[in-house]
Structure formats: C-alpha cells, structure tokens
XYZ file of C-alpha atoms in Angstrom:
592
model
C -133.911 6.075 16.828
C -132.455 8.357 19.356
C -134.255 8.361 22.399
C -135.502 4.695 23.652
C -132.570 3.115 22.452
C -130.477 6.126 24.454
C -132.027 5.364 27.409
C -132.002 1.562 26.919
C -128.239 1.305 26.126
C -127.092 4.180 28.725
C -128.804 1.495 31.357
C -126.772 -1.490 30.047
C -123.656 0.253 29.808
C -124.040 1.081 33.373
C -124.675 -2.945 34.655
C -121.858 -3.957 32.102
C -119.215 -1.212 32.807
C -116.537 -3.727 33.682
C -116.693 -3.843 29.811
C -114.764 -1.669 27.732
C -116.785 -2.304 24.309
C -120.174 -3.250 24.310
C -122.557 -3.859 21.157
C -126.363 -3.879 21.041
C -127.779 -5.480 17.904
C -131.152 -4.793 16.786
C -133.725 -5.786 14.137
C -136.760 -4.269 15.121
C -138.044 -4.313 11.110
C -136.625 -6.887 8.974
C -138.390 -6.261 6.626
C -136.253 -3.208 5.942
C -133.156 -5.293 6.040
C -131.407 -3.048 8.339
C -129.486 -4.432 11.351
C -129.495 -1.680 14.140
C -125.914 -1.162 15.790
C -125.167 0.847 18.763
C -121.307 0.104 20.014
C -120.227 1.777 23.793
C -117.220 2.412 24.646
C -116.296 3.567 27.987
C -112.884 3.418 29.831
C -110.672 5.878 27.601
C -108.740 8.950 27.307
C -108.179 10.316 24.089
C -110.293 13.282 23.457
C -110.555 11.612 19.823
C -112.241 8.424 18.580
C -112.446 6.611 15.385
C -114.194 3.566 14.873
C -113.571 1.585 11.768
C -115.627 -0.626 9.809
C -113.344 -3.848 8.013
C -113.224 -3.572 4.371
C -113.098 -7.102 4.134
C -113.774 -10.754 5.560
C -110.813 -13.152 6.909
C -111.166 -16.002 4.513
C -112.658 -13.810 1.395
C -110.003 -11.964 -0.141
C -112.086 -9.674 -1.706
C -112.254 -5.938 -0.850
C -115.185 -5.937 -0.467
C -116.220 -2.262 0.718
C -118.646 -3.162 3.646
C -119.098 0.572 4.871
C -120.936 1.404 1.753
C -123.633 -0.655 3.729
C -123.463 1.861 6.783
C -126.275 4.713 7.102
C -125.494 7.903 9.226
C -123.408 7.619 12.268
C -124.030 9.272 15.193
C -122.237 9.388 18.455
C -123.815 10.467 22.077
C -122.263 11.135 25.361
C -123.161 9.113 28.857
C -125.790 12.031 28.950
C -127.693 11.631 25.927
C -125.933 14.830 24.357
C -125.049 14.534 20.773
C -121.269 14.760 19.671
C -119.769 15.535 16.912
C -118.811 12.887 13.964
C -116.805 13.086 11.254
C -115.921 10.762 7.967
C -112.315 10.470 7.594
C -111.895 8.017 5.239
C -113.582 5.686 3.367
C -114.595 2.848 6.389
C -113.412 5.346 9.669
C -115.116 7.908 11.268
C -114.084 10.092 14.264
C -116.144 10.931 17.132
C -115.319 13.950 19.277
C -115.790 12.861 22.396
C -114.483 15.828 24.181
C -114.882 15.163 28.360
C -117.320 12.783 27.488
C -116.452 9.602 29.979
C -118.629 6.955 27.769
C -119.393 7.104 24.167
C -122.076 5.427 22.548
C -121.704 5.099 18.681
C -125.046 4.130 16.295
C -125.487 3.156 13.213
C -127.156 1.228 10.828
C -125.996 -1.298 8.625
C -128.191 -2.663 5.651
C -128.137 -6.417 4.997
C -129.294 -8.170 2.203
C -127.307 -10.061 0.376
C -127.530 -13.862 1.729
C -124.053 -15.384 1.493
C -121.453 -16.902 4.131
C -119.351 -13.860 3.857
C -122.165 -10.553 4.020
C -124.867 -10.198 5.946
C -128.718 -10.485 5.323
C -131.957 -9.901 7.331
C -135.496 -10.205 6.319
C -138.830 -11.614 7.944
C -137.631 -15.506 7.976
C -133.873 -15.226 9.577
C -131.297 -12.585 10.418
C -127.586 -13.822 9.542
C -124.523 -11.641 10.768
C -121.420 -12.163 9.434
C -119.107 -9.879 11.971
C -116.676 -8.152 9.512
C -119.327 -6.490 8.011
C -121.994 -5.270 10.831
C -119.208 -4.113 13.882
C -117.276 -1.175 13.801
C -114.184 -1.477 15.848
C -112.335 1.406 18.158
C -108.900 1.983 15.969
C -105.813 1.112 17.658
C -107.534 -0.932 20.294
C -108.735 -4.423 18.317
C -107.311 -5.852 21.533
C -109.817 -4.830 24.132
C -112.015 -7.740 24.936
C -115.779 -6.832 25.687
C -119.303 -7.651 24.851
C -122.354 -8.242 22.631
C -126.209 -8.073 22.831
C -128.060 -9.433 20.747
C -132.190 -8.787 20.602
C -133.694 -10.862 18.157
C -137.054 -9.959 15.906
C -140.050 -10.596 18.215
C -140.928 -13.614 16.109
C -137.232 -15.052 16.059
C -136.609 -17.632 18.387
C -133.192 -18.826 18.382
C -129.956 -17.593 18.315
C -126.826 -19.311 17.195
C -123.312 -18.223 17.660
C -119.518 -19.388 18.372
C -119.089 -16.785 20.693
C -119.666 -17.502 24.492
C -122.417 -16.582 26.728
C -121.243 -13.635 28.656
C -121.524 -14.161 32.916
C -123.825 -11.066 32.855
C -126.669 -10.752 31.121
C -129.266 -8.172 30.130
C -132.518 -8.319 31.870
C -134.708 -7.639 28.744
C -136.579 -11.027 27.878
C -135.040 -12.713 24.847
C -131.801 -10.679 24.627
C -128.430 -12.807 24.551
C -125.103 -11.497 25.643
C -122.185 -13.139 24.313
C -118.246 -11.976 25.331
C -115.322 -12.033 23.170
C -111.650 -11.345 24.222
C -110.910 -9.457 21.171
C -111.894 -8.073 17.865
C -110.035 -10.647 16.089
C -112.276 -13.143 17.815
C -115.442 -11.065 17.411
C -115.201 -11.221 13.664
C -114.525 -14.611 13.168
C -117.615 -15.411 15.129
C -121.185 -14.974 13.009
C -124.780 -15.320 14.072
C -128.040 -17.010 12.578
C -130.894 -15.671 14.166
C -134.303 -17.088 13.575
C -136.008 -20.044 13.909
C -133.345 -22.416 12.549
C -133.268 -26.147 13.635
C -130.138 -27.063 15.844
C -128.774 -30.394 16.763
C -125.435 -31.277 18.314
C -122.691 -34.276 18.353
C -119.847 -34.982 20.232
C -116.375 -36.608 18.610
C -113.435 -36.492 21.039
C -114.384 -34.583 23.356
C -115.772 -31.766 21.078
C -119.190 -30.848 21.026
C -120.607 -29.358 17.871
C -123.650 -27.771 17.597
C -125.038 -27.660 13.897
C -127.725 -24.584 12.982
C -130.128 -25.654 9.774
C -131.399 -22.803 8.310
C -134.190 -23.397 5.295
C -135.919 -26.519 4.246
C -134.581 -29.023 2.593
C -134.106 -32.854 2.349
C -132.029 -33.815 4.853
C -132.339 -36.192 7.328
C -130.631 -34.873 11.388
C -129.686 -38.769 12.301
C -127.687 -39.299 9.253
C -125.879 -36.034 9.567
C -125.243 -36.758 13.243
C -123.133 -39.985 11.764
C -121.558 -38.614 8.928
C -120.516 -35.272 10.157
C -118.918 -37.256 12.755
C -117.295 -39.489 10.733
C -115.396 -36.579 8.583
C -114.868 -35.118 12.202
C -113.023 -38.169 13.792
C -111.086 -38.585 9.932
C -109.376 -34.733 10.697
C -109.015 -35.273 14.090
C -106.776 -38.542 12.734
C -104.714 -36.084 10.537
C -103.675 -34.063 13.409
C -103.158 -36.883 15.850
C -106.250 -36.044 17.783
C -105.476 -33.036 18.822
C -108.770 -30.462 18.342
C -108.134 -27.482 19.607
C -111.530 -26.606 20.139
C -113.907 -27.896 22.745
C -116.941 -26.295 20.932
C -117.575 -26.035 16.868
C -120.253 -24.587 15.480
C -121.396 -24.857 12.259
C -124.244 -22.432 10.426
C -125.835 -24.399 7.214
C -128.138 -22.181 4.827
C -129.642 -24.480 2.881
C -131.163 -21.958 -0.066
C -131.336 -22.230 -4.040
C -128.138 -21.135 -5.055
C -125.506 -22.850 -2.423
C -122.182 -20.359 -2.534
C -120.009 -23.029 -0.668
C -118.115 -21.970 2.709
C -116.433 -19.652 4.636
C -113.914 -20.823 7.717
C -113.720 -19.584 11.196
C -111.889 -20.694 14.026
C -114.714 -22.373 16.048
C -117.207 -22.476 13.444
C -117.973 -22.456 9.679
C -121.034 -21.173 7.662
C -122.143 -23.309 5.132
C -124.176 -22.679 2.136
C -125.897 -25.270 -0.297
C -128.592 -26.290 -2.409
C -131.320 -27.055 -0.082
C -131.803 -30.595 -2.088
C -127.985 -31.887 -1.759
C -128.635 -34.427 0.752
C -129.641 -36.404 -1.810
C -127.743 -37.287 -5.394
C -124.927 -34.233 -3.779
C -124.498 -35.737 -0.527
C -121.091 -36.331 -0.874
C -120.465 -33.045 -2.201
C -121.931 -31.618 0.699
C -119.835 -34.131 3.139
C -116.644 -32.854 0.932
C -117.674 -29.106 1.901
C -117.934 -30.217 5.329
C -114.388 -31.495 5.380
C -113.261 -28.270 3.537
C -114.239 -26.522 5.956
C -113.625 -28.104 9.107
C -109.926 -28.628 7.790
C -109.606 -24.898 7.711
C -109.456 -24.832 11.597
C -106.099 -25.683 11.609
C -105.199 -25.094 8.089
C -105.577 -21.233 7.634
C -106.964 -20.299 11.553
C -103.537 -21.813 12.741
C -101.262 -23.238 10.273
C -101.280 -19.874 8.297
C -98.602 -17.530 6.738
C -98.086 -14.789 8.861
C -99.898 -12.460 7.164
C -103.037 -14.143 7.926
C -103.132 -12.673 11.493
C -103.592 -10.763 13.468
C -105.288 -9.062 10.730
C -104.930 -5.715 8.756
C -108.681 -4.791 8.034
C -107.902 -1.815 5.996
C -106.244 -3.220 3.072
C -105.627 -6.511 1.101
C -103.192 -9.146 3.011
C -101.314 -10.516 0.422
C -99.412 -13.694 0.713
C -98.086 -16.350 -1.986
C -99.024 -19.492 0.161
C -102.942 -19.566 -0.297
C -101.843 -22.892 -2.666
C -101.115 -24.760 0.744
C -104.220 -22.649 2.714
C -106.786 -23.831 0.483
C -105.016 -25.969 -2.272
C -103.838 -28.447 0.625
C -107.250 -28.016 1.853
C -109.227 -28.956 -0.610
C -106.857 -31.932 -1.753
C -107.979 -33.503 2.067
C -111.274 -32.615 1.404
C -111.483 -35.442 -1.051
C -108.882 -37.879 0.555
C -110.673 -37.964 3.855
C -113.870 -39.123 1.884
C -111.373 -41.995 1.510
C -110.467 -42.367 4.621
C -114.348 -41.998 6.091
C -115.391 -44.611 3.629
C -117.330 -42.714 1.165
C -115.290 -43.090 -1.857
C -113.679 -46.204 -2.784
C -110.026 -46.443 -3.979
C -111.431 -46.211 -7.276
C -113.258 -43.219 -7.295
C -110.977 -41.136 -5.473
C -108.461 -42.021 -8.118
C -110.806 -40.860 -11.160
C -111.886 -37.664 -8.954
C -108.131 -36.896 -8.909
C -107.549 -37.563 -12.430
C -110.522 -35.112 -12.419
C -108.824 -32.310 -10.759
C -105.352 -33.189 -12.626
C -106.764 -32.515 -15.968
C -108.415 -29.439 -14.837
C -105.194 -28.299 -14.030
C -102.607 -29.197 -16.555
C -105.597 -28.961 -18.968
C -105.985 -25.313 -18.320
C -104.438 -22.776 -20.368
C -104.198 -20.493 -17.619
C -101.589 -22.684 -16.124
C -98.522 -22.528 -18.161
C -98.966 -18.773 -17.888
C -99.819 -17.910 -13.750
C -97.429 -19.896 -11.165
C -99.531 -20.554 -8.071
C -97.288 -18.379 -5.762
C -98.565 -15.390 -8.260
C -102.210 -17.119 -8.234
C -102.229 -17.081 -4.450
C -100.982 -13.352 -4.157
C -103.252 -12.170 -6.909
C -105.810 -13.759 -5.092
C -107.350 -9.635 -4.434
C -107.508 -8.831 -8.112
C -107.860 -11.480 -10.216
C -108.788 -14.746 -8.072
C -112.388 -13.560 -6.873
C -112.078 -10.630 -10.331
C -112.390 -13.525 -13.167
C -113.519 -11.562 -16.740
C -113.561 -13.035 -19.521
C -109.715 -14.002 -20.390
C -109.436 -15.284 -16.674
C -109.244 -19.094 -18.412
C -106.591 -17.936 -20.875
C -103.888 -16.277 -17.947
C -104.439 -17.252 -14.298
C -104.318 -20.994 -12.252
C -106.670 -21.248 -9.549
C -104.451 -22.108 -6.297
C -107.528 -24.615 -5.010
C -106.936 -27.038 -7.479
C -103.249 -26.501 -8.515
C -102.434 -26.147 -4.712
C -104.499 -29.810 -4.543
C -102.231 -31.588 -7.238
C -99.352 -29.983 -5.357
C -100.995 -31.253 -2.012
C -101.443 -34.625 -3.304
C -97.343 -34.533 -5.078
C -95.976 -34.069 -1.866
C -97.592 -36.582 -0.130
C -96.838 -38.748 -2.178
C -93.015 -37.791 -2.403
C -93.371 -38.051 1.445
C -94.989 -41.408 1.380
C -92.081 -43.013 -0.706
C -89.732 -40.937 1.164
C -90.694 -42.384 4.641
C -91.978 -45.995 2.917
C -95.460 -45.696 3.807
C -94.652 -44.669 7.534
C -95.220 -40.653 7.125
C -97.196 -38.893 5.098
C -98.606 -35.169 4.476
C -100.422 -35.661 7.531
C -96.944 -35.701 9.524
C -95.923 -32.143 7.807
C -98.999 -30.882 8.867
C -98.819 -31.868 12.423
C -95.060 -30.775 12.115
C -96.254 -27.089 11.354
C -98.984 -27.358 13.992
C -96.613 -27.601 16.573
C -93.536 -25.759 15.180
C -95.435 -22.789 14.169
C -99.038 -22.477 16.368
C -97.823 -24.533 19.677
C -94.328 -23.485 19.956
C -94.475 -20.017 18.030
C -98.083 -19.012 18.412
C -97.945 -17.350 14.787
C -97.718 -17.627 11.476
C -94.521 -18.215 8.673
C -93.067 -16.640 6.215
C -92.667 -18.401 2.648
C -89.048 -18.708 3.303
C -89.972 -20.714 6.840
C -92.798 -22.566 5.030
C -89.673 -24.127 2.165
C -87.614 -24.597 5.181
C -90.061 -26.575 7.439
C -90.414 -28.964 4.395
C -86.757 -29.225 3.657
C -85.725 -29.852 7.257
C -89.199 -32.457 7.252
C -87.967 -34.187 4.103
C -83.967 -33.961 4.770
C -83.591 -32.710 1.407
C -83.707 -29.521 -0.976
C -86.702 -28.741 -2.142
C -85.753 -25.830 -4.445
C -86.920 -27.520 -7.537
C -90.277 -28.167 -6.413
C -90.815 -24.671 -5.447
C -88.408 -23.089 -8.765
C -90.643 -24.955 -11.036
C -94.049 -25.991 -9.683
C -94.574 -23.130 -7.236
C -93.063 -20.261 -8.562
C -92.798 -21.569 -11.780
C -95.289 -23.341 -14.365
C -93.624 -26.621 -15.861
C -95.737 -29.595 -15.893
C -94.344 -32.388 -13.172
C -93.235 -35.750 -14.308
C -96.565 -37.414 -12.253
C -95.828 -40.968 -13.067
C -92.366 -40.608 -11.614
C -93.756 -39.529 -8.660
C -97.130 -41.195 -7.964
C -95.353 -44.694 -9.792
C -93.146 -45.012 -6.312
C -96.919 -45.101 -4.293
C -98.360 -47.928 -6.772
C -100.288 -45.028 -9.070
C -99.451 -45.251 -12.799
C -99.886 -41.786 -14.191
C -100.135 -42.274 -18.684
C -100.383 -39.152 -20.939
C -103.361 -39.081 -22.964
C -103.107 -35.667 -24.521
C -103.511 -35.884 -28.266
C -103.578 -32.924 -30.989
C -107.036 -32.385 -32.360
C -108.274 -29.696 -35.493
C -109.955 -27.005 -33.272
C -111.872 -23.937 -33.392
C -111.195 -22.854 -30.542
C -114.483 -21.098 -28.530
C -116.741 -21.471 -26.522
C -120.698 -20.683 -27.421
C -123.770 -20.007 -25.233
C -127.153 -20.084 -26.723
C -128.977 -16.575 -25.265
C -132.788 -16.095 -26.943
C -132.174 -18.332 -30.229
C -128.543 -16.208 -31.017
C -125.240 -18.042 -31.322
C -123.112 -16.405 -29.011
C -119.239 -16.852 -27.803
C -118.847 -16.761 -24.378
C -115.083 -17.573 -24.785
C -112.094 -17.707 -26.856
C -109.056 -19.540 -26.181
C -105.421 -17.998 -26.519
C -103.797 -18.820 -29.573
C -106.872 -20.652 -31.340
C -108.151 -20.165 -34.641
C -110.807 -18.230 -33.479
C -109.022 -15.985 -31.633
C -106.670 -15.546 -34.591
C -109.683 -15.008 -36.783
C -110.782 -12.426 -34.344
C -113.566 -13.411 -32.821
C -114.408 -11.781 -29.615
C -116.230 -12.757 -26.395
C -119.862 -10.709 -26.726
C -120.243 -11.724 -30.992
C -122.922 -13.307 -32.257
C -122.533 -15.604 -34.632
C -125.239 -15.188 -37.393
C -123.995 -17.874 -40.098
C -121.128 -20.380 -41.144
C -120.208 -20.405 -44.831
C -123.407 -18.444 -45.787
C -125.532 -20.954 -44.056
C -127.666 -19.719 -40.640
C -126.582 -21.248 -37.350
C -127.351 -22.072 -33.485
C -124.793 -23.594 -30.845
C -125.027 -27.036 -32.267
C -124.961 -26.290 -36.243
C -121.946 -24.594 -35.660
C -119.988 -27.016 -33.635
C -120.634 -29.580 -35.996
C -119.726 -27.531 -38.833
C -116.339 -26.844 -37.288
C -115.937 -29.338 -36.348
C -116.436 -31.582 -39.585
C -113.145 -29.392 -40.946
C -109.763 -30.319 -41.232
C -106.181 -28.278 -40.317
C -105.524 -25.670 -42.304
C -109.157 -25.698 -43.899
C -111.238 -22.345 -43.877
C -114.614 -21.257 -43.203
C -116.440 -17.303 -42.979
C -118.383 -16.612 -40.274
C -121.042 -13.899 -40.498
C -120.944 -11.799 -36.527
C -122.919 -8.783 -35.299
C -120.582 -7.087 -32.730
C -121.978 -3.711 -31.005
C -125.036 -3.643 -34.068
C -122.265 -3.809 -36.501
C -122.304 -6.995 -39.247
C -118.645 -8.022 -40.003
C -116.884 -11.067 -41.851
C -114.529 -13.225 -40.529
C -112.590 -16.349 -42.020
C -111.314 -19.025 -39.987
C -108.261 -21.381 -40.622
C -108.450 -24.827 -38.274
C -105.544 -25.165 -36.461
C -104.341 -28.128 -33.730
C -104.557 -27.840 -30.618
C -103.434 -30.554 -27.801
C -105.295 -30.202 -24.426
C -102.665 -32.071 -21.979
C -104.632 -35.310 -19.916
C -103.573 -37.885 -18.139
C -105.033 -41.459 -16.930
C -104.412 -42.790 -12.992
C -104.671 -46.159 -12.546
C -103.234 -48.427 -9.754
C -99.979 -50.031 -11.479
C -99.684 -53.215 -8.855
C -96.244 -51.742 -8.093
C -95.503 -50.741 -4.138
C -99.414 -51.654 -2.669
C -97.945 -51.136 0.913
C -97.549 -47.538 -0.166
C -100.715 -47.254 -1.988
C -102.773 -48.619 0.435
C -101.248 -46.570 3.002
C -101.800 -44.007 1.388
C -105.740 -44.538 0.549
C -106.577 -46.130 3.926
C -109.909 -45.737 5.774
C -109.940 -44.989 9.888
C-alpha cells in the first residue's frame, strides 16, 4: 500500500498545502470491504501526534467502539520515510513525527455493516458515515481542511453535504470536498455508487435527494411530498431554514433501520417497498428527520456540542430532542394533509397507551430514560419492558401536553411551535449554544409566565400518570379511561421450531411469581402438550386465584411449576373530539 499511494498523496499535499488536514479516501477492492484512509497533516509543531478515531456517532448514543474496525496504522514523513506509531489507548495513536514538516497517516478501516450510523462498502455502493472512517489530530478538531474522495472505477456518483473544495485534484473522477472543522466533517456522510439523485427547491432551499437500491417509488411524487413536509417545518419555525442546501441519503434495502440526523443532511433507511401501503410511514421518517435540523443540530442541550468523541455525552433532555421530535413527526402529517383529524387522534391514542400502558413507565422517569440513553436505551435485554420508558414516545405525550397547555394558555394564538422558535433564537441566534436543564425549565416558565415545577417534579423527573382530559378537554379533546382489570398470566410466548417458548415475563404477574423465566420452554399445561395458541387459551379460560402446572425444560433440565391467575389492569385511554373549545382544536390540528 506504501509506495503509489506515497507518491500520489505526497503530490496532493503539495498543490493543497494551504490545507492543514487533508484526507484521501480509497476503495480500490470493495469487495474486501475496506475503505482506504490516508489523512496529511502539515503545518505543526509538536514533535508528537495523536490522531483519534470517535468512539461514537452524534445522534447514536451508543459507544459504539469504531476503532476495532481500524487495521495497522502507519505514519510517513514528507519523504516517504517511515515513523514511528504507537497505540495509546483504545481509539488514539501517536505518531512520532520528530523534524518531520508533513505527516501522512494510513490506515484502513473495514466497512460492512449497512446502517445510517456505520459504514459499508461492497461491489454495488460505498456508504461513509464520518465518525467512523476519519481519524482526527487531538486537540485540533478546529482546523478546517479537506477531503478526496476516489470512487471504485465502476462507481459513478458521489453524494455528500459537504462542499466542493475551490481546488481540486487532477486525477479523473476524484472529488474534493472542504469542511471548516471536524465537527462539520463528521456530521457530513457519503453514498458513493451509482445511486439515483433528484433535487427540489422549498424556500429558497435546494435539496438534493440520493436513492440508493431499488424499490417502488415513484421521483415525481416524492418531489411533491417531500416538499410538502418541507414547507410544513419551515411553518413551525416561521420560515426560517437555516440551510441553503439539504441533502438527504435514502437506502432503500430489506431491513429499513430508520434515520440518523445531521445538520445539512439525513440518511435514511427503509424497506425498499414502503412507497406503497408504508408511504406515510416513510413521509413520517422524513419529517423526523428533517425536524432534527433544528431540534438536536441547534436547539440542543449543551452537551450536544461541540462534541466529546471519547466518551458518552450524557444529558436528561433527549425527551424534548427526540420525544418533541417525533410528536411533530406525526402532527405535521396533519398539517401537510396526510392524516385527517381523525387519524391523528387514534395514532395519538396509539402512542398514549404505549406509554401509560407500559410497565416500564411507572418505574424510569424520562429525565433518567434520556440520560440512560448509553446503557440501557440502545442496551434493551430482556426486562427492558418491565424498568425503563423510552424518551421517543413519553417525550411525544409530553410534546403533545405542552402544546396543548400552551394552546389554552395563549387561546389558540401560540402554540409549541412558538417555544420552539423562542429557543431558536434565545439559545442558537442570540447564544450560539446549547442549555442546560435548568435554562431549558426556565425558557418555558418565562414562555408560559408561570411555574412549571410540577410538570417537571412529576412527569419529567418523576413517573405519575397526568390528568390528560384536564388538559387536552381545554383544546376540544376528551381524554376517557378505559383501563379495566383482567385475570392474567402474565407472558409473553414465541413459537421457535414447534416449542412453546417465553420470550417475556411481566413484573409482578403470575408467571413471574410462578417463576417462569425468559429462555423456558413450555412443554405442557395441566399434563396436557402445548404450542403458543393451546396455551393462551388455556390460560386464559381460568379465573383469579385459579391454578394450573406447567411442565418447562430450562438449560436441559425438566421442572414443575404451578400458576395462580392474578388481575392485572393495563392503563388505556380513548381521544375523541368533545365539541368543547373547536377554535382551539382546530387550531391546533390545522393544515398549511
């Protein structure tokens, strides 16, 4: 690998040594799945360098260890001579550079695992997703500089957020791109391949859209309705995009993973046959995401950049980061026209009963759910149901509470999308960074003109259910209890090669008290053999208090267990419009 890519990159360091970091990216065999790094740095003085690799991606918060996909690094001076390099920790390494004036650092990084947070390559498309394929010079993720990309002979296009750099490599094919900073260098990925690209403009915004992998979608109608969801944020935030280029990177594939935000761009990936019965799902992704440009790349606690991409960056508000998010996601299907009143209202009811419904919630407050986010959110095992909230949804039930407490508060004049512009300008305009939980509670008090402490005592930090039909009743929404106390067993069953088996036990059930464990198979019921479907309606045929044996192999061992039916009552709740306040409610559920 040494010598023609020396002498190759020694030449363009030379024609782009106004730079001080330069990449080269490679992927002369994709078939390996390696990407092919080579980083120069030139204009330093320490005798010392370490370049780092991130251990995880903005957006993901998930350790996620990408050095362990880096092969042997080597280091050469402006000469070609070899210097020393050392590991000295798990994602640095230090280069000796000596009286070396330029440094030129290679590597390789392997890449085959096809989501919108790692990086893949093989013979149909290369996809980079930056934390994970550039190293960057520790102590300096400030210095702006450049990137080459050469594409696989047979790969024809490149997409990227980044812009085209003013000097460019005279190798047919390449691409240079510049970036002012690491920061902005890893929040920029790249498809490369032969991917089909289109482009719309809404307000002044052009965005270019990259279609990797067949499927059944058809370019005019995403043209319209990506625009429509476009315009519908742009209305949130009073029109003000802060971007005059988006990109967005679909992968349309078997198993679609969902999306990861950026602040130019997003990477989307779905089933490649969603345009059809899951188009709206995939227009509801598409508003996800695009909301995260502001909600998370500039709204954002201050913890969420500049980054620390050593460690874990905890914060308690990923509830408003992606639980506000992903209650718009819905609401500006509304407001685009693709749901009706009426549906929204039973997809909320959806998400409400997922959340009160859950176990999990009386015991995790979504402050804890948010900061936990590193070990348990993207860690679920199998008792994840039975302790921990997911701050998506919660955060969206919270989302949708305070709007509507706004709503009433303002009488249909103001609504969430007021606090969000409010933080916009307080926090990104005026500020240019992020707040801290305290200034988060603050902003809302001083927005509302009122105290806010038991909103955030018992539905943030704490787990109490809130009294919804108070609340939603003032915006014309009547919220009714339907929760009622049924005999239950208790688990949950999978059917794996003809055997009965639990794949989950509630806390506090009559299984669990039984002890029945997650892994057992459940051979027979009262003497009597069993699949998935005998057994439910055995159980459930039996009344409190009444008693069955259950026959389990556990680890090869055959043991006997006997079951007492208890009750259990799975809080629900009904939405309906209750005529009351329809200036509010159709305010509140208005279309652009």
């Amino acid at each position: 690998m040494k010598s023609a890519l020396l002498i190759l990159s020694l030449g363009l360091a030379g024609m782009i040594q106004a730079q001080k970091i330069h990449y080269n990216l490679r992927m002369t065999k994709p078939q390996n799945h390696y990407f092919e790094v080579e980083m120069q740095i030139s204009e330093f003085k320490a005798g010392d360098l370490t370049v780092k690799m991130p251990v995880w991606a903005p957006g993901s918060y998930l350790v996620r260890e990408f050095s362990k996909n880096v092969n042997l690094v080597r280091a050469y001076d402006e000469k070609g001579a070899e210097l020393k390099v050392g590991k000295t920790s798990k994602n640095a390494w230090k280069v000796s550079a000596g009286k070396a004036k330029k440094v030129n650092v290679q590597y390789e990084v392997y890449a085959f695992e096809l989501s919108v947070r790692t990086s893949f390559l093989d013979l149909t498309h290369g996809f980079v997703s930056s934390s994970g394929v550039f190293c960057y010079l520790d102590g300096h993720k400030d210095k702006s500089g450049t990137v080459t990309v050469f594409p696989y002979k047979d790969f024809k296009v490149i997409t990227t957020p980044l812009e085209k750099a003013t000097v460019q490599t005279q190798e047919e094919r390449s691409e240079t791109f510049q970036f002012p900073n690491f920061d902005v260098l890893v929040d920029s990925p790249f498809e490369i391949g032969n991917q089909e690209v289109f482009d719309f403009t809404v307000d002044e915004t052009k965005h270019t859209v990259a279609m990797y992998g067949s499927g059944n979608y058809d370019i005019d109608e995403l043209k319209v309705d990506m625009a429509r969801i476009v315009k519908a944020e742009n209305n949130v935030f009073g029109g003000k995009n802060p971007n005059k280029n988006y990109t967005f990177i679909v992968h349309n594939v078997v198993d679609g993973q969902g999306g990861l935000e950026h602040a130019n761009s997003t990477v989307l990936s779905v089933n490649r046959w969603t345009y059809g019965g899951g188009y709206k799902d995939f227009l509801s992704l598409v508003a996800h995401e695009y909301f995260h440009l502001w909600n998370v790349k500039r709204i954002r606690p201050i913890q969420l950049g500049p980054f620390n991409y050593d460690e874990e960056n905890y914060t308690s508000l990923l509830w408003v980061m992606e639980g506000f998010t992903s209650y718009y996601d819905e609401l500006l299907l509304v407001r685009a026209g693709y749901y009706t009143k009426e549906e929204y209202l039973r997809k909320l009811q959806g998400t409400l009963n997922y959340v009160e419904g859950s176990v999990g919630a009386r015991v995790q407050p979504v402050a804890h759910s948010s900061y936990d986010a590193w070990i348990k959110g993207y860690r679920p095992n199998e008792n994840s149901a039975n302790t921990t909230m997911t701050y998506y949804s919660r955060g969206a039930i919270l989302g949708a509470y305070l709007d509507a407490v706004i709503i009433d508060k303002f009488n249909g004049t103001k609504c969430l999308d007021h606090f969000m512009q409010y933080l916009f300008e307080e926090f990104y305009t005026k500020k240019n960074r992020g707040f801290t939980e305290d200034e988060f509670q603050a902003a809302l008090e001083k927005f509302l003109g009122q105290d806010m402490d038991y909103f955030f005592d018992k539905y943030v930090n704490g787990t109490e259910i809130p009294n919804y039909n108070e609340v939603f009743g003032k915006i014309g929404v009547g919220v009714t209890y339907t929760g009622k106390a049924v005999v239950s067993f208790g688990a949950s069953l999978s059917q794996d090669g003809g055997n009965c088996m639990v794949k989950g036990v509630r806390a506090g059930s009559a299984a669990e008290t039984a002890g029945l464990s997650v892994g057992d198979e459940i051979i027979s019921v009262d003497n009597m053999r069993v699949n998935n479907s005998a057994l439910e309606s055995y159980v459930g045929g039996l009344g409190e208090g009444e008693t069955c044996k259950l026959l389990i192999a556990r680890d090869e061992l055959i043991l006997e267990l006997e079951v007492k039916m208890s009750m259990y009552e799975r809080p629900a709740f009904k939405l309906e419009p209750n005529g009351s306040a329809k200036n509010k409610f159709d305010y509140w559920l208005r279309s652009i």
